[in-house]
């Protein structure tokens, strides 16, 4: 078992609402060797329980995993929590028109996470207990994770979902796959490219503001499949900048 490999996997909870769920998530992480927990804009009841842990509900459920709560990082936005990651996985139970990445189960996702974790940080992003992740939040993900369930009850408790994914990764880490040859670009670098690309397609009239969300997700899906490196991201950004300059000034300039 490679402890350092599991150390590269980050669990990100977006706007968690129930302190006991956060405590149970910490316990599930501890069960299967994960320790890096981030909370994005947690609800006040969750923030308060972490600031005053004595007799707090979150700590009641975090049996022998209190250290994970003690060391949990907080951020205001999801991008802040995943900007240094080379792979971001978003979770959903709802069907969407266009996903920015392949739709996978925990078992099929595990090799991809373990390969990427050998090159940098990987974020597993879980949404709110009531309605999950928004479309804009899922746009940051190269893979979209859906846990198979019986059709009679598709929703899982937050800690149950984390536990199922953590278990698969723990078992997979016993015999990890070969790492990719190239170093993948970080989320921060990819977002800079996507910002340039959105401006470009609007300027050349390829789409309009009304249709931009659909176009954005299609373009992200295409480029996510490429697993771009930092030099490739820089080259594409340079191409976009030069194309915009040429369209404005012409060849003679």
Short mmCIF file of C-alpha atoms in Angstrom, two decimals:
data_model
loop_
_atom_site.label_atom_id
_atom_site.label_comp_id
_atom_site.label_asym_id
_atom_site.label_seq_id
_atom_site.Cartn_x
_atom_site.Cartn_y
_atom_site.Cartn_z
CA UNK A 1 0.00 0.00 0.00
CA UNK A 2 1.41 3.40 -1.02
CA UNK A 3 0.51 5.88 1.70
CA UNK A 4 2.00 8.76 -0.29
CA UNK A 5 -0.30 7.91 -3.20
CA UNK A 6 -3.40 8.23 -1.02
CA UNK A 7 -1.93 11.40 0.49
CA UNK A 8 -2.24 12.99 -2.96
CA UNK A 9 -6.03 12.52 -2.99
CA UNK A 10 -8.11 15.40 -1.66
CA UNK A 11 -11.77 15.22 -0.60
CA UNK A 12 -13.62 18.48 -1.24
CA UNK A 13 -17.06 19.13 0.24
CA UNK A 14 -18.93 22.04 -1.35
CA UNK A 15 -21.16 23.98 1.04
CA UNK A 16 -21.75 21.08 3.47
CA UNK A 17 -24.85 21.71 5.53
CA UNK A 18 -24.85 19.11 8.31
CA UNK A 19 -22.02 18.96 10.90
CA UNK A 20 -22.63 15.26 11.56
CA UNK A 21 -22.18 14.47 7.87
CA UNK A 22 -18.80 16.22 7.88
CA UNK A 23 -17.74 14.21 10.93
CA UNK A 24 -18.86 10.97 9.29
CA UNK A 25 -16.94 11.93 6.12
CA UNK A 26 -13.78 12.38 8.20
CA UNK A 27 -14.26 8.93 9.74
CA UNK A 28 -14.79 7.34 6.31
CA UNK A 29 -11.64 9.01 5.01
CA UNK A 30 -9.64 7.76 7.99
CA UNK A 31 -10.95 4.22 7.46
CA UNK A 32 -9.37 4.13 4.01
CA UNK A 33 -6.19 6.12 4.33
CA UNK A 34 -7.29 9.58 3.15
CA UNK A 35 -6.50 12.68 5.15
CA UNK A 36 -6.77 15.82 3.00
CA UNK A 37 -10.19 17.45 3.56
CA UNK A 38 -11.32 20.79 2.15
CA UNK A 39 -14.59 22.57 2.89
CA UNK A 40 -15.83 25.12 0.36
CA UNK A 41 -18.08 27.82 1.81
CA UNK A 42 -19.44 25.58 4.58
CA UNK A 43 -22.80 26.50 6.09
CA UNK A 44 -22.55 28.44 9.40
CA UNK A 45 -23.56 25.42 11.48
CA UNK A 46 -20.63 23.46 10.03
CA UNK A 47 -18.14 26.30 10.42
CA UNK A 48 -19.18 26.85 14.02
CA UNK A 49 -18.78 23.19 14.98
CA UNK A 50 -15.20 23.16 13.67
CA UNK A 51 -14.32 26.38 15.49
CA UNK A 52 -15.68 25.10 18.82
CA UNK A 53 -15.11 21.31 18.74
CA UNK A 54 -15.87 20.60 22.39
CA UNK A 55 -19.14 18.61 22.39
CA UNK A 56 -19.63 19.53 18.71
CA UNK A 57 -21.74 17.25 16.53
CA UNK A 58 -19.11 16.83 13.81
CA UNK A 59 -16.58 15.55 16.33
CA UNK A 60 -19.09 13.09 17.79
CA UNK A 61 -19.23 11.29 14.42
CA UNK A 62 -15.51 11.56 13.64
CA UNK A 63 -14.52 8.61 15.78
CA UNK A 64 -10.68 8.54 15.89
CA UNK A 65 -10.63 10.87 12.87
CA UNK A 66 -10.67 14.15 14.79
CA UNK A 67 -7.28 15.06 13.33
CA UNK A 68 -8.84 15.30 9.86
CA UNK A 69 -11.34 17.85 11.13
CA UNK A 70 -8.62 19.72 12.99
CA UNK A 71 -6.55 20.02 9.82
CA UNK A 72 -9.41 20.59 7.35
CA UNK A 73 -8.80 23.52 5.01
CA UNK A 74 -11.49 26.03 4.07
CA UNK A 75 -11.98 28.13 0.95
CA UNK A 76 -14.56 30.55 -0.38
CA UNK A 77 -14.72 29.02 -3.88
CA UNK A 78 -14.34 25.59 -5.42
CA UNK A 79 -11.63 26.81 -7.80
CA UNK A 80 -9.53 27.90 -4.84
CA UNK A 81 -9.77 24.38 -3.40
CA UNK A 82 -8.77 22.60 -6.62
CA UNK A 83 -6.53 25.08 -8.47
CA UNK A 84 -3.33 23.12 -7.77
CA UNK A 85 -4.86 19.76 -8.76
CA UNK A 86 -3.94 17.85 -11.93
CA UNK A 87 -7.27 16.00 -11.90
CA UNK A 88 -10.70 17.05 -10.64
CA UNK A 89 -13.59 14.60 -10.27
CA UNK A 90 -17.11 15.94 -9.79
CA UNK A 91 -19.95 13.82 -8.40
CA UNK A 92 -23.59 13.91 -9.40
CA UNK A 93 -26.76 11.85 -9.24
CA UNK A 94 -28.73 14.01 -11.66
CA UNK A 95 -28.65 13.77 -15.45
CA UNK A 96 -27.34 16.82 -17.30
CA UNK A 97 -27.44 17.78 -20.97
CA UNK A 98 -23.67 17.95 -21.45
CA UNK A 99 -20.92 16.74 -19.15
CA UNK A 100 -17.42 18.22 -19.31
CA UNK A 101 -15.91 14.76 -18.86
CA UNK A 102 -16.63 11.07 -19.13
CA UNK A 103 -19.34 9.67 -16.87
CA UNK A 104 -17.76 6.96 -14.68
CA UNK A 105 -18.43 4.71 -11.69
CA UNK A 106 -16.05 4.51 -8.69
CA UNK A 107 -14.52 1.27 -9.98
CA UNK A 108 -13.79 2.53 -13.49
CA UNK A 109 -12.56 5.86 -12.12
CA UNK A 110 -10.06 4.36 -9.66
CA UNK A 111 -7.20 3.66 -12.14
CA UNK A 112 -7.44 7.19 -13.56
CA UNK A 113 -7.28 8.76 -10.10
CA UNK A 114 -4.35 6.60 -9.03
CA UNK A 115 -2.43 7.37 -12.23
CA UNK A 116 -2.95 11.10 -11.80
CA UNK A 117 -2.12 10.96 -8.07
CA UNK A 118 1.40 9.88 -9.03
CA UNK A 119 1.83 13.22 -10.82
CA UNK A 120 0.09 15.62 -8.42
CA UNK A 121 -2.97 16.35 -6.34
CA UNK A 122 -6.37 14.87 -7.26
CA UNK A 123 -9.63 16.37 -6.00
CA UNK A 124 -12.79 14.36 -5.39
CA UNK A 125 -15.58 16.93 -5.21
CA UNK A 126 -18.87 16.20 -3.45
CA UNK A 127 -21.83 18.60 -3.50
CA UNK A 128 -24.43 19.81 -1.08
CA UNK A 129 -26.65 17.32 0.72
CA UNK A 130 -29.79 18.89 -0.78
CA UNK A 131 -28.95 19.45 -4.45
CA UNK A 132 -25.36 18.46 -5.13
CA UNK A 133 -23.06 20.44 -7.42
CA UNK A 134 -24.17 23.17 -9.79
CA UNK A 135 -23.43 22.98 -13.51
CA UNK A 136 -20.74 25.66 -13.14
CA UNK A 137 -19.05 23.63 -10.40
CA UNK A 138 -19.16 20.46 -12.50
CA UNK A 139 -17.51 22.41 -15.33
CA UNK A 140 -14.25 22.15 -13.38
CA UNK A 141 -14.23 18.35 -13.56
CA UNK A 142 -12.43 16.13 -16.06
CA UNK A 143 -14.46 13.12 -14.89
CA UNK A 144 -18.06 12.98 -13.68
CA UNK A 145 -18.65 10.31 -11.03
CA UNK A 146 -21.99 8.63 -10.51
CA UNK A 147 -22.35 5.80 -8.01
CA UNK A 148 -24.66 3.04 -9.30
CA UNK A 149 -27.72 2.57 -7.11
CA UNK A 150 -31.11 0.89 -7.22
CA UNK A 151 -33.61 3.06 -9.12
CA UNK A 152 -35.98 3.09 -6.15
CA UNK A 153 -33.47 5.17 -4.12
CA UNK A 154 -30.72 6.95 -6.04
CA UNK A 155 -29.58 9.45 -3.39
CA UNK A 156 -26.79 8.49 -1.02
CA UNK A 157 -25.86 10.10 2.25
CA UNK A 158 -22.78 12.30 1.79
CA UNK A 159 -20.55 10.19 4.05
CA UNK A 160 -21.75 6.98 2.38
CA UNK A 161 -20.74 8.33 -1.02
CA UNK A 162 -17.29 9.33 0.23
CA UNK A 163 -16.83 5.94 1.90
CA UNK A 164 -17.66 3.99 -1.28
CA UNK A 165 -15.21 5.98 -3.39
CA UNK A 166 -12.50 5.89 -0.71
CA UNK A 167 -12.84 2.10 -0.42
CA UNK A 168 -12.28 1.58 -4.15
CA UNK A 169 -9.20 3.82 -4.08
CA UNK A 170 -7.81 2.08 -1.00
CA UNK A 171 -8.10 -1.33 -2.67
CA UNK A 172 -6.74 -0.03 -5.98
CA UNK A 173 -3.72 1.56 -4.30
CA UNK A 174 -2.47 -1.89 -3.32
CA UNK A 175 -1.47 -2.41 -6.95
CA UNK A 176 -1.48 1.02 -8.63
CA UNK A 177 -1.29 1.44 -12.42
CA UNK A 178 1.68 2.95 -14.21
CA UNK A 179 1.74 6.75 -14.07
CA UNK A 180 1.26 8.80 -17.24
CA UNK A 181 4.44 9.77 -19.08
CA UNK A 182 3.69 13.51 -19.11
CA UNK A 183 2.92 15.94 -16.31
CA UNK A 184 -0.74 17.06 -16.58
CA UNK A 185 -1.57 20.75 -16.37
CA UNK A 186 -3.04 22.07 -13.14
CA UNK A 187 -6.64 23.19 -12.88
CA UNK A 188 -5.51 26.79 -12.55
CA UNK A 189 -3.65 26.61 -15.88
CA UNK A 190 -6.62 24.96 -17.60
CA UNK A 191 -9.03 27.61 -16.33
CA UNK A 192 -6.81 30.34 -17.78
CA UNK A 193 -6.97 28.56 -21.15
CA UNK A 194 -10.75 28.16 -20.96
CA UNK A 195 -11.17 31.85 -20.09
CA UNK A 196 -9.16 32.77 -23.21
CA UNK A 197 -11.13 30.32 -25.31
CA UNK A 198 -14.51 31.68 -24.18
CA UNK A 199 -13.48 35.23 -25.11
CA UNK A 200 -12.21 33.97 -28.46
CA UNK A 201 -15.37 32.14 -29.52
CA UNK A 202 -17.47 35.16 -28.58
CA UNK A 203 -15.23 37.58 -30.49
CA UNK A 204 -15.22 35.54 -33.70
CA UNK A 205 -18.97 34.94 -33.53
CA UNK A 206 -18.70 31.17 -33.16
CA UNK A 207 -21.36 31.43 -30.44
CA UNK A 208 -23.25 34.11 -28.54
CA UNK A 209 -23.72 34.79 -24.81
CA UNK A 210 -27.01 32.87 -24.74
CA UNK A 211 -25.48 29.70 -26.17
CA UNK A 212 -22.11 30.09 -24.46
CA UNK A 213 -22.78 27.68 -21.53
CA UNK A 214 -23.50 24.81 -23.95
CA UNK A 215 -20.50 25.68 -26.14
CA UNK A 216 -18.27 26.02 -23.07
CA UNK A 217 -19.08 22.52 -21.85
CA UNK A 218 -18.54 20.99 -25.29
CA UNK A 219 -15.14 22.64 -25.63
CA UNK A 220 -14.13 21.64 -22.12
CA UNK A 221 -15.12 18.05 -22.80
CA UNK A 222 -12.95 17.96 -25.94
CA UNK A 223 -9.89 19.43 -24.23
CA UNK A 224 -10.31 17.37 -21.06
CA UNK A 225 -9.94 14.25 -23.19
CA UNK A 226 -6.52 15.50 -24.33
CA UNK A 227 -5.03 15.58 -20.78
CA UNK A 228 -3.05 18.70 -21.66
CA UNK A 229 0.36 19.49 -20.18
CA UNK A 230 1.42 22.96 -19.03
CA UNK A 231 3.55 23.59 -22.18
CA UNK A 232 0.59 22.56 -24.35
CA UNK A 233 -1.70 24.92 -22.45
CA UNK A 234 0.78 27.76 -22.96
CA UNK A 235 1.03 27.02 -26.68
CA UNK A 236 -2.76 27.01 -27.12
CA UNK A 237 -3.10 30.25 -25.18
CA UNK A 238 -0.40 31.81 -27.36
CA UNK A 239 -2.25 30.65 -30.47
CA UNK A 240 -5.50 32.21 -29.25
CA UNK A 241 -3.80 35.49 -28.33
CA UNK A 242 -2.03 35.72 -31.69
CA UNK A 243 -5.22 34.87 -33.59
CA UNK A 244 -7.13 37.60 -31.77
CA UNK A 245 -4.33 40.11 -32.46
CA UNK A 246 -4.21 39.16 -36.14
CA UNK A 247 -7.99 39.43 -36.50
CA UNK A 248 -7.83 42.95 -35.05
CA UNK A 249 -4.70 44.34 -36.72
CA UNK A 250 -4.21 42.31 -39.90
CA UNK A 251 -1.11 40.79 -41.50
CA UNK A 252 0.66 44.04 -42.32
CA UNK A 253 0.90 45.02 -38.68
#
